[in-house]
Coordinates of N, CA, C and O in Angstrom, one line a residue:
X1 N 128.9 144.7 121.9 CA 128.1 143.8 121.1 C 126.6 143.9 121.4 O 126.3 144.0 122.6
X2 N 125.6 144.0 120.4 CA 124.4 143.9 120.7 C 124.0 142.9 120.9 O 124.6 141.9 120.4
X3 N 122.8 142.6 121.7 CA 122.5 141.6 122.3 C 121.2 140.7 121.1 O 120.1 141.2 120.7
X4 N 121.5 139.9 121.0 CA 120.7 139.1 120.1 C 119.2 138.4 120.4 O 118.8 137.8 121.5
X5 N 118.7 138.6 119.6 CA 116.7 138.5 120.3 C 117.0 136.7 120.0 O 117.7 136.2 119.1
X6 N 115.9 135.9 121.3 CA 116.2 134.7 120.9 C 115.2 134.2 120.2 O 114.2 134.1 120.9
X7 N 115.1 133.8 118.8 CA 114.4 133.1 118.2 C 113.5 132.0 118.6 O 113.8 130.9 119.1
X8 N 112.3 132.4 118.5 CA 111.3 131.4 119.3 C 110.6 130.7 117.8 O 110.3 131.2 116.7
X9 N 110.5 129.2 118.4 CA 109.6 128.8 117.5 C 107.9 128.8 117.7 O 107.3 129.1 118.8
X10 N 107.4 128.3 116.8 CA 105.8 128.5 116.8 C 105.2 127.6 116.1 O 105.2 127.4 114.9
X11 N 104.4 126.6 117.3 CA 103.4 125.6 116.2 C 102.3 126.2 115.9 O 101.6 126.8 116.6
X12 N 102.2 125.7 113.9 CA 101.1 126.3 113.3 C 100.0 125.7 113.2 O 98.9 126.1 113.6
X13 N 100.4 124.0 112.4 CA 99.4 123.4 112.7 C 100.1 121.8 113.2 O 101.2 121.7 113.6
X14 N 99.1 120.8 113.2 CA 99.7 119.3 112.8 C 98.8 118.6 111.9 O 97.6 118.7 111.7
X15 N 99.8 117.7 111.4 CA 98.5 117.1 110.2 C 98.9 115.3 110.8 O 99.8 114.7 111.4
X16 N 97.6 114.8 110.0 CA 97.1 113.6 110.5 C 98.3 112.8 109.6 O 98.9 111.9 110.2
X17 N 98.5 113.2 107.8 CA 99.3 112.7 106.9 C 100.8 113.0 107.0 O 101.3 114.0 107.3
X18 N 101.5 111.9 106.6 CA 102.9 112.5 105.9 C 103.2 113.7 105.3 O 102.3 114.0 104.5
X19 N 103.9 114.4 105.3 CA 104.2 115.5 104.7 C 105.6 115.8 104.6 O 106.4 116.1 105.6
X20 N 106.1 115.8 103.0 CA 106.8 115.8 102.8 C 107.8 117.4 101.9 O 109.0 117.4 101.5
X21 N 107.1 118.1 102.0 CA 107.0 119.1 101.7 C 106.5 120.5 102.3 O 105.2 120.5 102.4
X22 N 107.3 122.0 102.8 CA 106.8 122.8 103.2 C 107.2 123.5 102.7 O 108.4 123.4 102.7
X23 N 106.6 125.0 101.7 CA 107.1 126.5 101.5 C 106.7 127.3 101.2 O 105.9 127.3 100.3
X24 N 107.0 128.7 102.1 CA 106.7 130.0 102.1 C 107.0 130.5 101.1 O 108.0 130.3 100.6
X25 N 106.1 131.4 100.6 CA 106.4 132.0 99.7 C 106.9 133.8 100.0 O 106.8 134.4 101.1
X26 N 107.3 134.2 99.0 CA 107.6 135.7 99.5 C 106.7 136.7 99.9 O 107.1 137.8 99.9
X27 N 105.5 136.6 100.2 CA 104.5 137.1 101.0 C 103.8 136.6 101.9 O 102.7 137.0 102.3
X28 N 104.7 135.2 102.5 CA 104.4 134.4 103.4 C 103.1 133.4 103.2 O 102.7 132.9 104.2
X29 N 102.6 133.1 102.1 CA 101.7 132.0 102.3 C 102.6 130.6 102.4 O 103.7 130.3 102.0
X30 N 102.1 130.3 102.9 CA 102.5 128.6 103.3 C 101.6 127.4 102.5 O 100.4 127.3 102.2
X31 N 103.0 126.3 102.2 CA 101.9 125.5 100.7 C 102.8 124.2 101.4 O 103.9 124.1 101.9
X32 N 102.0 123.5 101.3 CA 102.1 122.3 101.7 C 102.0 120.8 100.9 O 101.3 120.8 99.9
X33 N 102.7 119.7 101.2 CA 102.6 118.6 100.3 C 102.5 117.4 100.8 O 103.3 117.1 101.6
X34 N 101.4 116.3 100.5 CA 101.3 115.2 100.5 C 100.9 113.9 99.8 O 99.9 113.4 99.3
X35 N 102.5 113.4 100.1 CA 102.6 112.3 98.9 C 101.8 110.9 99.1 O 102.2 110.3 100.1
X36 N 101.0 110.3 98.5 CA 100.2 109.1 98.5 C 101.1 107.4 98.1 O 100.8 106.5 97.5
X37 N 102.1 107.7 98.8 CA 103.0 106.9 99.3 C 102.3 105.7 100.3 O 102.1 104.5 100.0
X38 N 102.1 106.1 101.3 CA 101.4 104.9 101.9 C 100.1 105.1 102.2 O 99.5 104.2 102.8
X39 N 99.4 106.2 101.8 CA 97.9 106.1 101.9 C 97.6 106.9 101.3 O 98.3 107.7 100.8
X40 N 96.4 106.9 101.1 CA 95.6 108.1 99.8 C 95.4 108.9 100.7 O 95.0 108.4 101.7
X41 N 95.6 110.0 100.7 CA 95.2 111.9 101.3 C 94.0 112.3 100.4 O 93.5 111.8 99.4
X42 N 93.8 113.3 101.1 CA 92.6 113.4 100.1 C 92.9 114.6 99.5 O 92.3 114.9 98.5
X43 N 94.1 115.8 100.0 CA 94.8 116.9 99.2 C 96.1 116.2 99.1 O 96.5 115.4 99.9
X44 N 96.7 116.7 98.0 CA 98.0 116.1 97.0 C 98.9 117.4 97.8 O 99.8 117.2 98.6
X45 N 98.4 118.8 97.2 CA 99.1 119.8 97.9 C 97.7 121.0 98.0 O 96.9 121.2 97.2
X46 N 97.9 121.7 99.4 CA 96.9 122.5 100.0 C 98.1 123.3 100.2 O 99.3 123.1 100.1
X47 N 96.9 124.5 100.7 CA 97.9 126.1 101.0 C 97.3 126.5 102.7 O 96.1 126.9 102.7
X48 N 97.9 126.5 103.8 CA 97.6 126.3 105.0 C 97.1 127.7 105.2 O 98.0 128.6 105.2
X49 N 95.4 128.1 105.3 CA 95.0 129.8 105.6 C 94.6 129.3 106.9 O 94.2 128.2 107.1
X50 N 94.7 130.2 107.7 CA 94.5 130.4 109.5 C 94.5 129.2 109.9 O 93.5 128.8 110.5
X51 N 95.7 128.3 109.9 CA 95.5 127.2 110.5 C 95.1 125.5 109.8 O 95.4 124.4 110.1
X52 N 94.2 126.3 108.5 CA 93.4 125.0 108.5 C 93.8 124.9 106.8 O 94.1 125.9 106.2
X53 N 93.7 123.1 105.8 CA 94.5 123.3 105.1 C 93.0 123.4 103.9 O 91.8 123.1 104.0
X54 N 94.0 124.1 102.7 CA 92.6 124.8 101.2 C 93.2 123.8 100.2 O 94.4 123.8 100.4
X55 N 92.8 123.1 99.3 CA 93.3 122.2 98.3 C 94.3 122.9 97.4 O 93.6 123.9 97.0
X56 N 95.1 123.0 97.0 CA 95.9 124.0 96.3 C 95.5 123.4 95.0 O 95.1 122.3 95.0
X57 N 95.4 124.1 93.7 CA 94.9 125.7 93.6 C 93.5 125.3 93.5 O 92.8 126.3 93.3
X58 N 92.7 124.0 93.7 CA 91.5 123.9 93.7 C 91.4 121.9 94.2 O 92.1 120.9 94.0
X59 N 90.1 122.3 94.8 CA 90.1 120.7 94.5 C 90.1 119.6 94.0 O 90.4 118.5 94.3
X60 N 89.6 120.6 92.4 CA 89.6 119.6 91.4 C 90.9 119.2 90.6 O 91.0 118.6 89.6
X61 N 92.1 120.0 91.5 CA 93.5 119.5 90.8 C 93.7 118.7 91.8 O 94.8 118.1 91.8
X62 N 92.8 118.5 93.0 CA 93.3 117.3 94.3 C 92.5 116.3 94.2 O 92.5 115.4 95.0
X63 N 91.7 116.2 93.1 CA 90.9 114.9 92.8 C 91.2 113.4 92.9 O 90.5 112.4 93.3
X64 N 92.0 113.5 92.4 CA 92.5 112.5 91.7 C 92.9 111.3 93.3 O 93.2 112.0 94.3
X65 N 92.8 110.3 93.3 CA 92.6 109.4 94.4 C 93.2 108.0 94.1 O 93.4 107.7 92.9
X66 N 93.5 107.0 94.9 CA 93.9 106.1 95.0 C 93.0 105.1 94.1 O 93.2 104.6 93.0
X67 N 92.1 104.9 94.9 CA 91.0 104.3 94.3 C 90.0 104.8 93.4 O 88.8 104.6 93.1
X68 N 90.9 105.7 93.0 CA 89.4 106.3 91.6 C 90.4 106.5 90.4 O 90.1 107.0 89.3
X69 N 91.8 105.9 90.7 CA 92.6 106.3 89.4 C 92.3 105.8 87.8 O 93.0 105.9 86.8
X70 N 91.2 105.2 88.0 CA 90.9 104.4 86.0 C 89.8 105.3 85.8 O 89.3 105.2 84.7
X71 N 89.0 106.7 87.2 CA 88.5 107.4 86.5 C 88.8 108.8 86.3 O 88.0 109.7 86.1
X72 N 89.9 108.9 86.4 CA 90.7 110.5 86.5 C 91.7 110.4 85.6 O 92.4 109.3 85.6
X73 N 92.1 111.4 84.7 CA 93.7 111.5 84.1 C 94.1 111.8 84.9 O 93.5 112.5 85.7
X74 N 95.7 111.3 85.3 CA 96.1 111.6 85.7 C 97.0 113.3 85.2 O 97.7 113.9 86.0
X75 N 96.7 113.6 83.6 CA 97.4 114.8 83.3 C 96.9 115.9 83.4 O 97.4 116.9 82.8
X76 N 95.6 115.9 84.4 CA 94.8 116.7 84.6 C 94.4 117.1 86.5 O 93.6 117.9 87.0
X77 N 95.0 116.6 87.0 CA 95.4 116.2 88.1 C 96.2 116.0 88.9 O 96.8 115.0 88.3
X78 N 96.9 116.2 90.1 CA 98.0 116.4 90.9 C 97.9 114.3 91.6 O 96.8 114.0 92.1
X79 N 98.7 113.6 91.5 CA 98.9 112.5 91.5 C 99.3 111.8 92.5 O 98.7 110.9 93.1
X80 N 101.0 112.6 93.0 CA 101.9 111.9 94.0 C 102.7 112.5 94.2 O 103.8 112.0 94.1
X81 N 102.5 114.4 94.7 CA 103.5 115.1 94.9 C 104.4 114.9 95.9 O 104.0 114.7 97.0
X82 N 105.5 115.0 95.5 CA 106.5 114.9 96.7 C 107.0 115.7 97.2 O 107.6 115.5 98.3
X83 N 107.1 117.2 96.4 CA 108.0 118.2 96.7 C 107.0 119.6 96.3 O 106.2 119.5 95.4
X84 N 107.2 120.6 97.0 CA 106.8 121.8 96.9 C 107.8 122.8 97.1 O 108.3 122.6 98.2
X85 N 108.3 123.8 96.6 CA 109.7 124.9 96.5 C 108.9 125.9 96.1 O 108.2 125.7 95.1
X86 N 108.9 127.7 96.8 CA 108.9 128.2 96.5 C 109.9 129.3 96.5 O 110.4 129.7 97.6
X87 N 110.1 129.8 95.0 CA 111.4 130.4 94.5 C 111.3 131.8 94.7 O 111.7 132.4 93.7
X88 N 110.8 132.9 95.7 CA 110.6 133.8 96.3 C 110.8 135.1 94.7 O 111.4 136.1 94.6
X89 N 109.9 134.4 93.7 CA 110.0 135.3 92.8 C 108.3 135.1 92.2 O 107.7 135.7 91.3
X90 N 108.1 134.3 92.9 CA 106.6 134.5 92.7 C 106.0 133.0 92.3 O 104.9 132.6 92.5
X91 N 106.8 132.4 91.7 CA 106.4 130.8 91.3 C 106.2 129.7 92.4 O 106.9 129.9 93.4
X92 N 105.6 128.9 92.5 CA 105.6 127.8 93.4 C 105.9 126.8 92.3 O 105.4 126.8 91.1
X93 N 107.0 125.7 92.8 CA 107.9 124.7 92.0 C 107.1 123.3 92.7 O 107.2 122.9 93.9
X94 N 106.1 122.8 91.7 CA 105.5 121.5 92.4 C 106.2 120.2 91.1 O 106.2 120.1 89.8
X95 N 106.8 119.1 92.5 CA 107.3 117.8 91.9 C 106.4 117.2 91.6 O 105.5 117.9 92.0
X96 N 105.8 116.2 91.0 CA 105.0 114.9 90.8 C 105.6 114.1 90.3 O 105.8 114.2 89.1
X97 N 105.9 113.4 90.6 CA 106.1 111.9 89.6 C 105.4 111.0 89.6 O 105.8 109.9 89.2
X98 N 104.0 111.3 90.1 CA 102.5 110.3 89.4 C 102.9 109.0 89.8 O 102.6 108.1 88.9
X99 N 103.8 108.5 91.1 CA 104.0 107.1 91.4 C 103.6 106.7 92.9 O 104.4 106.2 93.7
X100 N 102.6 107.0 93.1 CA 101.3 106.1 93.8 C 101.9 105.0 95.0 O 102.4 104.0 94.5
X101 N 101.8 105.2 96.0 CA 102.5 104.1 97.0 C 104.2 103.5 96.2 O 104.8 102.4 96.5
X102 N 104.5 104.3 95.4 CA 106.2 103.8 94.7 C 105.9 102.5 94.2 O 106.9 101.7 94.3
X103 N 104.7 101.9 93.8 CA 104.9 101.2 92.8 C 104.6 100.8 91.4 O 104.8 99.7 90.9
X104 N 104.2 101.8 91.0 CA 104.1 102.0 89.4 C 103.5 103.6 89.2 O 102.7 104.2 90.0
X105 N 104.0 104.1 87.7 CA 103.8 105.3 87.1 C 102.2 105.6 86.8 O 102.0 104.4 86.7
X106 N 101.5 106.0 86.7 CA 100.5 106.4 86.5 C 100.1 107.4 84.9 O 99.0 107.9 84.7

């Protein structure tokens, strides 16, 4: 029998928010998610480069805020992601259901 390499793990980063969401994609970027469940973040979902996290795909789709919601659409803007999947064919699969600390729709 050959002898099997033992799998080591590796801390990349830590974040200050909830995160409820992590995935690699097929060329290894890493995308990240946080839902405004119990507090406003100031990225919805970021993409983790060298450690540190990038607004995914721009800031201005991480705009959108707790207390600024009567001045943002929300259909223009990433809201209350909860989920991030990517499907190793090139797409990233982002959830929103635009519900704000879970108590109403947006």
């Amino acid at each position: 029998r050959k002898a099997r390499a033992k799998a080591k793990l590796k801390l990349v980063t830590r974040f200050d928010h909830q995160v409820t969401g992590v995935a690699v994609s097929e060329t290894g970027r890493i995308f990240v998610n946080f839902p405004r469940w119990t507090e406003d973040t100031e990225v919805s979902i970021a993409e983790l480069v060298r450690g540190r996290l990038q607004p995914y795909p721009s800031a201005g789709w991480n705009a959108w805020r707790n207390a600024r919601k009567n001045e943002l659409s929300a259909e223009e803007h990433f809201v209350c992601v909860q989920s991030v999947v990517a499907d190793h064919r090139g797409s990233l699969w982002i959830l929103d259901p635009a519900a704000p600390a879970t108590s109403h729709l947006v």
